[in-house]
Coordinates of C-alpha atoms in Angstrom, one line a residue:
Chain L
M36 CA -51.6 -35.0 15.5
S37 CA -48.3 -35.8 17.2
E38 CA -46.5 -33.4 19.5
E39 CA -46.2 -29.9 17.9
L40 CA -42.6 -29.1 16.7
I41 CA -42.9 -26.3 14.2
K42 CA -45.6 -23.7 14.0
A43 CA -46.0 -20.9 11.5
D44 CA -48.6 -18.5 12.7
E45 CA -50.1 -16.1 10.2
V46 CA -46.7 -15.7 8.5
S47 CA -46.4 -13.2 5.7
K48 CA -43.3 -12.3 3.7
I49 CA -43.0 -9.3 1.4
Y50 CA -39.8 -8.9 -0.7
R51 CA -39.0 -5.4 -1.8
T52 CA -36.7 -4.6 -4.7
G53 CA -36.7 -0.9 -5.4
D54 CA -40.4 0.0 -5.8
I55 CA -41.4 -3.4 -6.7
E56 CA -43.0 -5.6 -3.9
V57 CA -43.6 -9.3 -4.1
Q58 CA -45.6 -11.0 -1.5
A59 CA -44.2 -14.5 -1.1
L60 CA -46.4 -15.7 1.8
H61 CA -49.9 -14.6 2.7
A62 CA -50.7 -15.0 6.4
L63 CA -49.8 -18.7 6.1
S64 CA -50.3 -21.0 9.1
L65 CA -48.9 -24.4 9.4
V66 CA -48.0 -26.9 12.2
I67 CA -45.5 -29.8 11.7
G68 CA -45.6 -32.5 14.4
K69 CA -42.6 -34.4 15.9
G70 CA -41.7 -37.5 13.9
E71 CA -43.4 -36.3 10.7
F72 CA -41.9 -37.0 7.2
T73 CA -43.4 -34.0 5.4
A74 CA -43.0 -32.6 2.0
I75 CA -43.9 -29.1 1.1
A76 CA -44.5 -28.9 -2.6
G77 CA -45.8 -26.4 -5.2
P78 CA -44.9 -24.6 -8.4
S79 CA -42.0 -22.2 -8.5
G80 CA -42.9 -18.9 -6.7
S81 CA -45.4 -20.6 -4.6
G82 CA -43.5 -19.7 -1.4
K83 CA -42.1 -23.1 -0.3
T84 CA -38.5 -21.9 -0.1
T85 CA -39.6 -18.7 1.8
L86 CA -41.6 -20.8 4.2
L87 CA -38.7 -23.1 5.0
N88 CA -36.4 -20.2 5.4
I89 CA -38.7 -18.6 7.9
M90 CA -39.4 -21.9 9.8
S91 CA -35.7 -22.5 10.1
G92 CA -34.8 -19.0 11.2
L93 CA -32.8 -18.4 8.0
D94 CA -35.1 -15.5 7.1
I95 CA -37.5 -13.2 9.1
P96 CA -41.1 -12.9 8.4
T97 CA -42.6 -9.5 7.6
T98 CA -45.6 -10.2 9.8
G99 CA -46.5 -13.3 11.9
R100 CA -44.4 -15.6 14.0
A101 CA -42.6 -18.9 13.6
F102 CA -42.0 -21.3 16.5
L103 CA -39.7 -24.3 16.8
S104 CA -39.8 -26.5 19.9
G105 CA -42.0 -24.0 21.6
R106 CA -39.6 -21.1 21.1
Q107 CA -40.2 -18.1 18.8
I108 CA -37.4 -18.5 16.3
S109 CA -38.7 -15.5 14.2
G110 CA -37.7 -13.2 17.2
M111 CA -34.2 -14.4 17.6
R112 CA -31.1 -12.7 16.2
G113 CA -27.3 -13.1 16.0
S114 CA -25.5 -15.7 18.1
E115 CA -28.7 -16.7 19.9
L116 CA -30.3 -17.7 16.5
S117 CA -27.0 -19.3 15.3
D118 CA -26.8 -21.4 18.5
F119 CA -30.5 -22.4 18.2
R120 CA -30.1 -23.5 14.6
R121 CA -26.9 -25.4 15.5
D122 CA -28.6 -27.3 18.4
H123 CA -32.1 -27.8 17.0
I124 CA -32.0 -28.0 13.2
G125 CA -30.3 -30.2 10.6
F126 CA -30.0 -28.8 7.1
I127 CA -29.6 -30.6 3.8
F128 CA -29.3 -28.5 0.7
Q129 CA -29.7 -29.5 -2.9
S130 CA -26.0 -29.2 -3.8
Y131 CA -22.6 -27.7 -2.6
N132 CA -23.7 -29.1 0.8
L133 CA -20.4 -29.8 2.2
I134 CA -17.3 -27.7 3.0
P135 CA -14.9 -28.7 0.3
V136 CA -11.7 -28.3 2.2
L137 CA -12.9 -30.5 5.1
T138 CA -12.8 -34.3 5.0
V139 CA -16.0 -36.4 5.4
K140 CA -15.2 -36.8 9.1
E141 CA -14.5 -33.2 9.6
N142 CA -17.7 -32.2 7.8
I143 CA -19.8 -34.5 9.9
E144 CA -18.2 -33.4 13.2
Y145 CA -18.3 -29.7 12.3
I146 CA -21.4 -28.9 14.2
M147 CA -20.4 -31.0 17.1
L148 CA -17.1 -29.0 17.2
L149 CA -19.2 -25.8 17.5
Q150 CA -21.1 -27.5 20.3
G151 CA -18.0 -28.4 22.1
V152 CA -18.6 -32.1 22.0
S153 CA -15.6 -34.1 23.2
D154 CA -13.2 -35.8 20.9
K155 CA -14.2 -39.3 22.1
E156 CA -17.9 -38.6 21.8
R157 CA -17.4 -37.1 18.4
S158 CA -15.5 -40.0 17.0
S159 CA -18.0 -42.5 18.4
R160 CA -21.0 -40.6 16.9
V161 CA -19.3 -40.1 13.5
A162 CA -18.5 -43.8 13.3
A163 CA -22.2 -44.7 14.2
I164 CA -23.7 -42.2 11.7
L165 CA -21.3 -43.3 8.9
K166 CA -22.6 -46.9 9.4
D167 CA -26.2 -45.6 9.2
V168 CA -25.6 -43.8 5.9
E169 CA -23.4 -46.7 4.7
L170 CA -20.2 -44.7 4.2
E171 CA -17.9 -46.6 6.5
G172 CA -14.2 -46.3 5.6
M173 CA -14.7 -43.0 3.8
E174 CA -13.9 -40.7 6.7
S175 CA -10.7 -39.3 5.3
R176 CA -12.0 -38.5 1.8
I177 CA -12.8 -35.0 0.8
P178 CA -16.1 -34.2 -0.9
N179 CA -14.8 -34.0 -4.5
Q180 CA -13.6 -37.6 -4.0
L181 CA -17.2 -38.8 -3.5
S182 CA -20.1 -39.2 -5.9
G183 CA -23.1 -36.9 -5.7
G184 CA -25.1 -39.5 -3.9
Q185 CA -22.3 -40.1 -1.4
Q186 CA -22.0 -36.4 -0.8
Q187 CA -25.7 -36.1 0.0
R188 CA -25.4 -39.0 2.4
V189 CA -22.6 -37.2 4.1
A190 CA -24.9 -34.2 4.3
V191 CA -27.6 -36.3 5.8
A192 CA -25.0 -37.6 8.3
R193 CA -24.0 -34.1 9.2
A194 CA -27.6 -33.1 9.6
M195 CA -28.5 -36.0 11.8
V196 CA -25.4 -36.6 13.9
T197 CA -26.3 -34.1 16.5
E198 CA -29.9 -35.5 16.7
P199 CA -31.6 -32.2 16.1
D200 CA -35.3 -31.7 16.5
I201 CA -35.9 -31.5 12.8
I202 CA -34.1 -31.9 9.5
L203 CA -35.0 -29.4 6.9
A204 CA -34.1 -30.6 3.4
D205 CA -34.3 -28.4 0.3
E206 CA -34.6 -30.4 -2.9
P207 CA -32.1 -33.0 -1.6
T208 CA -32.5 -35.2 -4.7
A209 CA -32.4 -32.4 -7.3
N210 CA -28.9 -33.1 -8.5
L211 CA -29.0 -37.0 -8.2
D212 CA -30.0 -39.6 -10.7
S213 CA -33.3 -41.2 -9.9
S214 CA -32.0 -44.5 -8.5
T215 CA -29.4 -42.6 -6.3
G216 CA -32.2 -40.2 -5.2
A217 CA -34.6 -43.0 -4.4
A218 CA -32.0 -44.8 -2.3
L219 CA -31.2 -41.6 -0.4
L220 CA -34.9 -41.0 0.3
D221 CA -35.4 -44.6 1.4
M222 CA -32.6 -44.2 3.8
M223 CA -34.0 -41.0 5.2
R224 CA -37.5 -42.6 5.5
E225 CA -35.9 -45.6 7.3
L226 CA -34.1 -43.2 9.7
N227 CA -37.3 -41.4 10.3
E228 CA -39.1 -44.6 11.2
R229 CA -36.3 -46.1 13.2
K230 CA -35.2 -43.0 15.2
N231 CA -38.5 -41.0 15.0
M232 CA -36.6 -38.1 13.5
T233 CA -38.6 -35.3 11.9
F234 CA -38.0 -34.5 8.2
L235 CA -39.4 -31.5 6.3
F236 CA -38.7 -31.3 2.6
S237 CA -39.2 -28.5 0.1
T238 CA -39.5 -30.2 -3.3
H239 CA -40.7 -30.5 -6.9
D240 CA -39.7 -34.2 -6.9
T241 CA -42.5 -36.6 -7.3
M242 CA -40.3 -39.3 -5.6
I243 CA -40.3 -37.2 -2.5
M244 CA -44.0 -36.4 -2.7
E245 CA -44.7 -40.2 -3.1
R246 CA -42.6 -41.2 -0.1
A247 CA -43.8 -38.3 2.2
K248 CA -46.3 -39.2 5.0
R249 CA -47.7 -35.7 4.7
L250 CA -47.9 -33.5 1.7
V251 CA -48.5 -29.8 2.0
M252 CA -49.2 -28.1 -1.4
L253 CA -48.6 -24.3 -1.6
K254 CA -50.0 -22.0 -4.1
D255 CA -49.5 -18.2 -4.2
G256 CA -48.1 -18.1 -0.7
Q257 CA -50.9 -20.0 0.9
V258 CA -51.6 -23.6 1.8
A259 CA -53.7 -25.0 -1.1
R260 CA -53.8 -28.6 0.1
D261 CA -52.7 -30.4 3.2
E262 CA -53.0 -34.3 3.1
T263 CA -51.7 -37.0 5.4
R264 CA -51.1 -40.3 3.7
E265 CA -51.0 -42.7 6.8
Chain P
M92 CA -10.8 -22.4 17.3
K93 CA -8.6 -25.2 15.9
L94 CA -11.3 -26.1 13.4
I95 CA -11.7 -22.4 12.4
F96 CA -8.0 -22.1 11.9
K97 CA -7.9 -25.3 9.9
L98 CA -10.8 -24.1 7.8
A99 CA -9.1 -20.7 7.1
W100 CA -5.7 -22.2 6.3
R101 CA -7.2 -24.8 3.9
N102 CA -9.3 -22.1 2.3
V103 CA -6.2 -20.1 1.6
L104 CA -4.5 -23.1 0.0
R105 CA -7.7 -24.0 -1.9
N106 CA -7.2 -21.6 -4.8
R107 CA -3.4 -21.9 -5.1
R108 CA -3.0 -19.8 -8.1
R109 CA -4.8 -16.8 -6.5
T110 CA -2.9 -17.3 -3.2
L111 CA 0.3 -17.5 -5.1
L112 CA -0.3 -14.4 -7.1
S113 CA -1.5 -12.4 -4.0
G114 CA 1.4 -13.8 -1.9
F115 CA 3.8 -12.8 -4.7
A116 CA 2.4 -9.3 -4.9
V117 CA 2.6 -8.7 -1.2
G118 CA 5.9 -10.5 -1.0
I119 CA 7.4 -8.2 -3.7
T120 CA 6.2 -5.1 -1.8
L121 CA 7.7 -6.4 1.4
A122 CA 11.0 -7.2 -0.4
S123 CA 10.9 -3.7 -2.0
L124 CA 10.4 -2.1 1.4
I125 CA 13.4 -4.1 2.8
F126 CA 15.5 -3.1 -0.1
I127 CA 14.6 0.6 -0.1
D128 CA 15.2 0.8 3.7
G129 CA 18.5 -1.1 3.3
L130 CA 19.5 1.3 0.4
Y131 CA 18.7 4.4 2.4
T132 CA 20.5 3.1 5.4
G133 CA 23.5 2.2 3.2
M134 CA 23.5 5.5 1.5
L135 CA 23.3 7.5 4.7
E136 CA 26.1 5.4 6.3
S137 CA 28.2 6.1 3.2
M138 CA 27.4 9.8 3.3
I139 CA 28.2 10.0 7.0
R140 CA 31.4 8.0 6.6
T141 CA 32.5 10.1 3.6
A142 CA 31.7 13.3 5.4
T143 CA 33.4 12.3 8.7
D144 CA 36.2 10.2 7.6
S145 CA 37.4 12.5 4.9
F146 CA 38.6 15.2 7.2
L147 CA 35.9 16.4 9.5
G148 CA 36.0 13.7 12.1
Q149 CA 33.1 12.1 13.8
G150 CA 33.0 14.8 16.5
Q151 CA 34.9 18.0 17.4
I152 CA 35.8 20.1 20.3
H153 CA 36.2 23.9 20.0
A154 CA 36.0 27.0 22.0
E155 CA 32.4 28.2 22.2
G156 CA 31.5 30.3 19.2
F157 CA 34.6 29.3 17.1
R158 CA 32.5 27.3 14.5
D159 CA 30.5 30.5 13.8
T160 CA 33.4 33.1 13.7
F161 CA 36.6 31.1 13.0
E162 CA 38.5 33.8 15.0
I163 CA 42.0 32.7 15.4
E164 CA 42.3 34.0 18.9
S165 CA 39.4 31.8 19.9
T166 CA 41.2 28.7 21.1
I167 CA 40.1 25.7 23.2
N168 CA 40.5 26.4 26.9
S169 CA 42.8 23.9 28.8
S170 CA 43.4 22.1 25.5
E171 CA 46.5 20.2 26.8
E172 CA 44.4 18.9 29.8
I173 CA 41.5 17.9 27.4
L174 CA 44.0 16.1 25.0
R175 CA 45.3 14.1 28.0
S176 CA 41.8 13.2 29.2
L177 CA 40.7 12.1 25.8
G178 CA 43.5 9.6 25.8
S179 CA 41.7 7.7 28.6
E180 CA 38.2 7.9 27.1
D181 CA 36.8 4.4 26.3
L182 CA 34.5 5.7 23.6
I183 CA 37.3 7.5 21.7
E184 CA 39.4 5.6 19.3
G185 CA 41.5 8.5 18.2
F186 CA 41.8 12.3 18.3
S187 CA 43.8 15.0 16.6
P188 CA 44.5 18.6 17.6
R189 CA 44.3 21.2 14.8
T190 CA 44.8 24.9 14.3
V191 CA 42.5 26.5 11.8
S192 CA 43.1 29.9 10.2
P193 CA 42.6 31.8 6.9
A194 CA 45.8 32.2 4.9
M195 CA 47.0 33.2 1.5
L196 CA 49.2 31.1 -0.7
S197 CA 51.2 32.7 -3.5
S198 CA 53.2 31.2 -6.2
A199 CA 54.9 32.7 -9.3
A200 CA 51.6 32.0 -11.1
G201 CA 49.1 33.4 -8.7
V202 CA 47.5 33.6 -5.3
N203 CA 44.9 31.5 -3.6
S204 CA 43.2 32.0 -0.3
V205 CA 42.8 28.9 1.8
L206 CA 41.8 27.6 5.1
L207 CA 45.0 26.5 6.6
Y208 CA 45.0 23.6 8.9
G209 CA 47.8 22.8 11.3
I210 CA 47.8 19.1 12.0
D211 CA 49.8 16.5 13.8
P212 CA 50.6 14.3 10.8
E213 CA 50.7 11.1 12.8
L214 CA 47.6 11.6 14.9
E215 CA 45.6 12.9 11.9
K216 CA 46.0 9.6 10.1
D217 CA 43.7 8.0 12.7
I218 CA 41.1 10.6 12.2
S219 CA 40.9 11.5 8.5
I220 CA 41.8 9.9 5.1
I221 CA 43.8 13.0 4.0
D222 CA 47.0 10.9 4.0
E223 CA 45.3 8.4 1.6
A224 CA 44.0 11.2 -0.6
V225 CA 47.4 12.2 -1.7
R226 CA 47.5 12.0 -5.5
K227 CA 50.8 13.5 -6.1
G228 CA 53.9 13.7 -3.9
E229 CA 53.7 12.5 -0.4
Y230 CA 51.9 13.1 2.9
I231 CA 53.6 15.7 5.2
S232 CA 56.0 14.2 7.7
S233 CA 56.4 14.8 11.4
E234 CA 59.8 16.3 10.8
G235 CA 59.0 18.5 7.9
L236 CA 58.0 21.7 9.4
N237 CA 58.1 23.6 6.2
Q238 CA 56.2 21.1 4.1
I239 CA 52.7 21.9 2.9
M240 CA 50.0 19.8 1.4
I241 CA 47.4 21.5 -0.9
G242 CA 44.3 20.5 -2.6
S243 CA 44.4 19.6 -6.3
K244 CA 42.4 22.6 -7.4
I245 CA 44.7 25.0 -5.6
A246 CA 47.7 23.3 -7.3
E247 CA 46.0 23.9 -10.6
T248 CA 45.4 27.6 -9.8
L249 CA 49.0 28.2 -8.5
E250 CA 50.4 25.9 -11.1
V251 CA 52.6 24.1 -8.7
G252 CA 53.6 20.5 -8.1
P253 CA 55.4 18.5 -5.5
G254 CA 58.7 20.1 -4.6
D255 CA 57.7 23.6 -5.8
R256 CA 57.8 26.6 -3.4
L257 CA 54.9 28.5 -2.1
V258 CA 54.8 31.7 0.2
L259 CA 52.3 31.4 3.0
T260 CA 50.9 34.7 4.5
I261 CA 48.9 34.4 7.7
A262 CA 47.8 36.8 10.3
Q263 CA 49.0 36.5 13.9
A264 CA 46.5 35.9 16.7
A265 CA 47.6 38.4 19.2
T266 CA 48.5 41.4 17.0
G267 CA 46.8 40.7 13.7
E268 CA 50.1 41.4 12.0
L269 CA 50.9 39.4 9.0
S270 CA 53.7 36.8 9.0
Q271 CA 55.1 35.0 6.0
D272 CA 57.1 31.9 5.5
L273 CA 58.3 29.8 2.6
F274 CA 57.0 26.2 2.1
R275 CA 57.7 23.4 -0.2
V276 CA 54.8 21.5 -1.7
K277 CA 55.1 17.9 -0.2
G278 CA 51.8 16.5 -1.5
I279 CA 48.7 17.3 -3.6
F280 CA 45.5 15.7 -2.3
K281 CA 42.2 15.1 -3.9
L282 CA 39.2 14.2 -1.8
D283 CA 36.6 14.9 -4.5
I284 CA 35.0 17.4 -2.2
R285 CA 35.0 20.7 -4.1
E286 CA 35.4 23.0 -1.0
V287 CA 38.3 20.9 0.3
D288 CA 40.1 20.4 -2.9
S289 CA 40.0 24.1 -3.8
G290 CA 40.3 25.7 -0.5
M291 CA 42.3 23.7 2.1
A292 CA 45.9 23.3 2.9
F293 CA 47.8 21.4 5.6
I294 CA 51.0 22.1 7.4
H295 CA 52.6 20.7 10.6
I296 CA 50.7 22.0 13.7
K297 CA 54.0 23.1 15.4
K298 CA 54.7 25.4 12.5
S299 CA 51.2 26.8 12.3
R300 CA 51.2 27.6 16.1
D301 CA 54.5 29.4 15.6
L302 CA 53.2 31.4 12.6
I303 CA 50.0 32.4 14.3
G304 CA 51.6 32.9 17.7
L305 CA 49.3 30.4 19.6
G306 CA 51.9 28.8 21.8
Q307 CA 50.5 25.4 22.7
A308 CA 46.9 26.4 22.0
T309 CA 44.6 24.5 19.7
H310 CA 41.5 25.6 17.7
E311 CA 40.0 22.2 17.2
I312 CA 40.2 18.7 18.3
A313 CA 38.8 16.2 15.9
L314 CA 37.5 12.9 17.4
R315 CA 37.0 9.4 16.1
F316 CA 34.7 7.0 18.0
N317 CA 34.8 3.3 18.4
D318 CA 31.2 3.3 17.1
I319 CA 30.0 6.0 14.8
A320 CA 26.4 5.6 16.1
V321 CA 27.7 7.0 19.5
A322 CA 29.1 10.0 17.7
G323 CA 25.6 10.7 16.3
D324 CA 23.9 10.3 19.6
R325 CA 23.4 13.7 21.2
S326 CA 22.6 12.1 24.6
V327 CA 26.0 10.6 25.1
G328 CA 27.5 12.1 28.3
L329 CA 30.9 12.8 26.7
W330 CA 29.4 15.8 24.9
K331 CA 28.3 17.4 28.1
E332 CA 31.6 16.5 29.9
Y333 CA 33.7 18.4 27.3
S334 CA 31.3 21.2 26.8
Q335 CA 32.5 23.0 29.9
G336 CA 34.7 25.9 30.7
G337 CA 34.0 27.9 27.5
N338 CA 34.4 24.9 25.2
E339 CA 31.8 22.9 23.1
A340 CA 32.0 19.3 22.0
V341 CA 29.6 18.3 19.2
G342 CA 29.1 15.2 17.0
W343 CA 28.7 15.0 13.3
R344 CA 24.9 15.7 13.5
D345 CA 25.8 19.2 14.7
L346 CA 28.8 19.6 12.6
I347 CA 26.9 18.8 9.3
P348 CA 23.4 19.8 10.1
Q349 CA 22.4 19.4 6.4
L350 CA 23.3 15.7 6.7
D351 CA 21.1 15.5 9.8
G352 CA 18.4 17.0 7.8
V353 CA 18.9 14.4 5.1
I354 CA 18.5 11.7 7.7
D355 CA 15.3 13.3 8.9
M356 CA 14.2 13.5 5.2
T357 CA 15.1 10.0 4.6
E358 CA 13.3 8.7 7.7
L359 CA 10.2 10.6 6.5
S360 CA 10.6 9.2 3.0
T361 CA 10.8 5.7 4.6
V362 CA 7.6 6.3 6.5
I363 CA 5.8 7.6 3.4
T364 CA 7.1 4.8 1.3
S365 CA 6.1 2.3 3.9
S366 CA 2.7 3.8 4.4
L367 CA 2.1 3.6 0.6
V368 CA 3.4 0.0 0.5
F369 CA 1.2 -1.0 3.5
C370 CA -1.8 0.6 1.7
I371 CA -1.0 -1.5 -1.4
V372 CA -0.7 -4.6 0.7
A373 CA -4.1 -3.8 2.4
V374 CA -5.8 -3.4 -1.0
I375 CA -4.3 -6.6 -2.3
I376 CA -5.3 -8.6 0.8
M377 CA -8.8 -7.0 0.8
H378 CA -9.2 -7.8 -2.9
A379 CA -8.1 -11.4 -2.4
L380 CA -10.4 -11.9 0.5
F381 CA -13.4 -10.5 -1.3
M382 CA -12.7 -12.5 -4.4
S383 CA -12.6 -15.6 -2.2
L384 CA -15.7 -14.6 -0.2
Y385 CA -17.9 -13.9 -3.2
E386 CA -16.7 -17.2 -4.8
R387 CA -17.7 -19.1 -1.6
M388 CA -20.9 -17.2 -0.9
F389 CA -23.0 -20.3 -0.8
E390 CA -20.6 -22.1 1.4
F391 CA -20.7 -19.2 3.9
G392 CA -24.4 -19.4 3.8
I393 CA -24.2 -23.1 4.8
L394 CA -21.7 -22.3 7.5
R395 CA -24.1 -19.7 8.9
A396 CA -27.1 -22.0 8.5
V397 CA -25.6 -24.9 10.4
G398 CA -24.9 -22.6 13.4
T399 CA -21.6 -20.9 12.9
R400 CA -21.7 -17.7 14.9
P401 CA -21.2 -14.3 13.2
L402 CA -18.0 -13.8 15.3
N403 CA -16.6 -17.2 14.1
M404 CA -17.4 -16.1 10.5
A405 CA -15.4 -13.0 11.0
L406 CA -12.7 -15.0 12.6
I407 CA -12.4 -17.3 9.5
I408 CA -11.8 -14.3 7.3
L409 CA -9.3 -12.7 9.7
L410 CA -7.4 -16.0 9.9
E411 CA -7.5 -16.3 6.1
A412 CA -5.9 -12.9 6.0
A413 CA -3.4 -13.8 8.5
S414 CA -2.6 -17.0 6.6
L415 CA -2.3 -15.3 3.3
S416 CA -0.1 -12.6 5.0
F417 CA 2.1 -15.3 6.5
I418 CA 2.7 -16.9 3.2
S419 CA 3.4 -13.5 1.6
I420 CA 5.8 -12.6 4.4
L421 CA 7.8 -15.8 4.0
F422 CA 8.1 -15.1 0.3
G423 CA 8.9 -11.4 0.9
L424 CA 11.6 -12.1 3.4
A425 CA 13.2 -14.7 1.1
L426 CA 13.1 -12.4 -1.8
G427 CA 14.2 -9.4 0.2
F428 CA 17.1 -11.3 1.7
L429 CA 18.2 -12.6 -1.8
V430 CA 18.0 -9.1 -3.3
M431 CA 19.9 -7.6 -0.4
Q432 CA 22.6 -10.2 -0.6
I433 CA 23.1 -9.6 -4.3
F434 CA 23.5 -5.8 -3.8
T435 CA 25.6 -6.3 -0.7
I436 CA 28.1 -8.1 -2.8
Y437 CA 28.0 -5.9 -5.9
G438 CA 26.9 -2.5 -4.5
I439 CA 25.2 0.4 -6.4
N440 CA 27.3 3.0 -8.2
Y441 CA 26.2 6.5 -7.2
K442 CA 29.8 7.8 -7.3
G443 CA 30.2 11.4 -8.0
I444 CA 26.7 12.4 -7.1
E445 CA 26.7 15.3 -4.6
F446 CA 23.9 15.4 -2.0
A447 CA 23.4 17.7 0.9
G448 CA 27.0 19.0 0.4
V449 CA 28.5 15.5 0.4
T450 CA 29.8 13.9 -2.7
I451 CA 29.3 10.1 -2.8
T452 CA 32.7 8.7 -3.4
E453 CA 32.2 4.9 -2.9
L454 CA 29.8 2.2 -4.0
I455 CA 26.6 2.1 -2.0
Y456 CA 26.0 -1.2 -0.2
P457 CA 22.4 -1.7 1.1
V458 CA 22.5 -2.4 4.9
M459 CA 20.5 -5.3 6.3
N460 CA 19.1 -4.8 9.8
L461 CA 16.8 -6.5 12.2
K462 CA 14.0 -4.0 11.7
Q463 CA 13.7 -4.9 8.0
F464 CA 13.1 -8.6 8.9
T465 CA 11.0 -8.1 12.0
I466 CA 9.1 -4.8 12.2
F467 CA 8.2 -4.7 8.4
P468 CA 6.8 -8.1 8.3
A469 CA 4.9 -7.4 11.6
L470 CA 3.5 -4.3 10.0
I471 CA 2.5 -6.3 6.9
M472 CA 0.7 -8.7 9.1
I473 CA -1.0 -5.9 11.1
F474 CA -2.1 -4.0 7.9
S475 CA -3.4 -7.3 6.4
L476 CA -5.5 -7.9 9.5
V477 CA -6.7 -4.3 9.4
A478 CA -7.6 -4.7 5.8
A479 CA -9.5 -7.9 6.6
I480 CA -11.8 -6.2 9.1
Y481 CA -14.1 -5.0 6.3
P482 CA -14.6 -8.3 4.6
A483 CA -14.7 -10.0 8.1
V484 CA -17.6 -7.7 9.2
F485 CA -19.2 -8.3 5.8
A486 CA -19.0 -12.1 6.4
A487 CA -20.3 -11.8 9.9
R488 CA -23.3 -9.8 8.8
L489 CA -24.2 -12.2 6.0
T490 CA -27.6 -13.9 6.6
P491 CA -27.8 -17.4 5.5
A492 CA -30.8 -16.6 3.2
Q493 CA -28.9 -13.8 1.5
A494 CA -25.8 -16.0 1.0
M495 CA -27.8 -18.9 -0.3
Q496 CA -30.2 -17.2 -2.7
R497 CA -29.8 -20.0 -5.1
S498 CA -31.2 -22.5 -2.6
I499 CA -33.5 -22.6 0.4

């Protein structure tokens, strides 16, 4: 296996609503290596969303630990956690990914602005990434002037522009037609291969599962199957 | 910071209808506050002017205790010297010496007790509007020592008119013996102040001094200032300067304590009204922010997920509140100015209403001042920001997972 990037170590998660307890993850352990293009799949309620939340520091495990780039992300809080996510993780969500009041350029450079990257550096990186996602000339558009596929490309650009350790994508093709979805996936796969960028998907989509180099199937909060395609 | 401000400002403009409605609501409250304050100020100024200009004067000098007892032997010490000194005071625009004594007026039809004022007809014109209040006949002249001017109610009681004769009976200061003299009614005045119209009469001060046996003494010196605000300021050195040697000098606040009470009451009313208005503003702003926040919950989740710190999340909400408040203030100031301009031209008719012993005799014109257009908007901004603290803390505490329940 390639260099270890993410590690879930005996992670459990219990959701409590009043007297009702739902155990979403059962002492799950999983390691994702650098440069992987992995899909986590499974039926609804299998725990894939919870797992992604915990591995990205968006949620806290009830027991167990999660590590990213050697640091225990499950123990971080507040600004430390925000800064860590900002600097190490890129996110792509299934819809409403972009800030509607910001232009394409402003959406892409948002994280760089939080990081304090200089104007010149930002402009140069935005221009380069827009070329990568084939959206040159659309810098000044606002999200609702773009198609769904174009919006997801902007989301990919925003996730990648800071060159994070990993990009977490939740059902990135869910709201796209099949040809647009396929094109988006091909683009991400190409970026993964060309830049050795790590992608981790949570999905139901067979297109993603087919393109993933590694497929992790979850069932009832545990890893049911873990297969590498290459 | 620039990005956070840009984000907040654009978010405010995002739902234009809601922003417009919220801005309209807050703006109207600001405009109402400006108008209410202007109206109170205008009404008070009118009441003060009515009370002081009618006859009282903006300030007075007496012998100590005279205002309580009205004893005719209690005259101002060194009054001639004081009158000379007042002539060189920069703050003083005019002054008028007076004698004040109870007297009895008799006609063929009846008798009427009055408070008789001896005045210098020319100097008195600068102090009071008694000369302008003459409804029948004429104002007493400097030469007419046996002329008398009486209130309209007295004229009705005594059934006299201009040119008719009246017998004046008055006690002498030194001996208490009564002296009488015959006067011709020169004028009948009406100030629309009940106590004055039914209980005051004016004769020449030379004649009153003779009748009372005062020599050159004076009971009262009425003052008019270049600026009425100075007359209401108890800290002005002039009061202390002339409150020596057994005399006391006081402004209208002490002469009409009930009016001073009204001012205190009005100020309190303004504070209460303002507080209520600011609370309404706070609720409107908080409501608008929460509406916007719940509507954009997923978006806030994304902002948190991609690394926006809790403090910056709070800052976005605070800046949205400031932006909304700014728009509201612009609207409120414009509306407030417009309403004030309209009523400054047309006035409000409260004529005839008596309040704190003062009858309103003129149209009330709201008064614009700097406070209304600086302090009030600033307070609206402050209250808006205070109201935004709760939603800001709420936004700062949002975890990405909570906010994006529908996704990851």
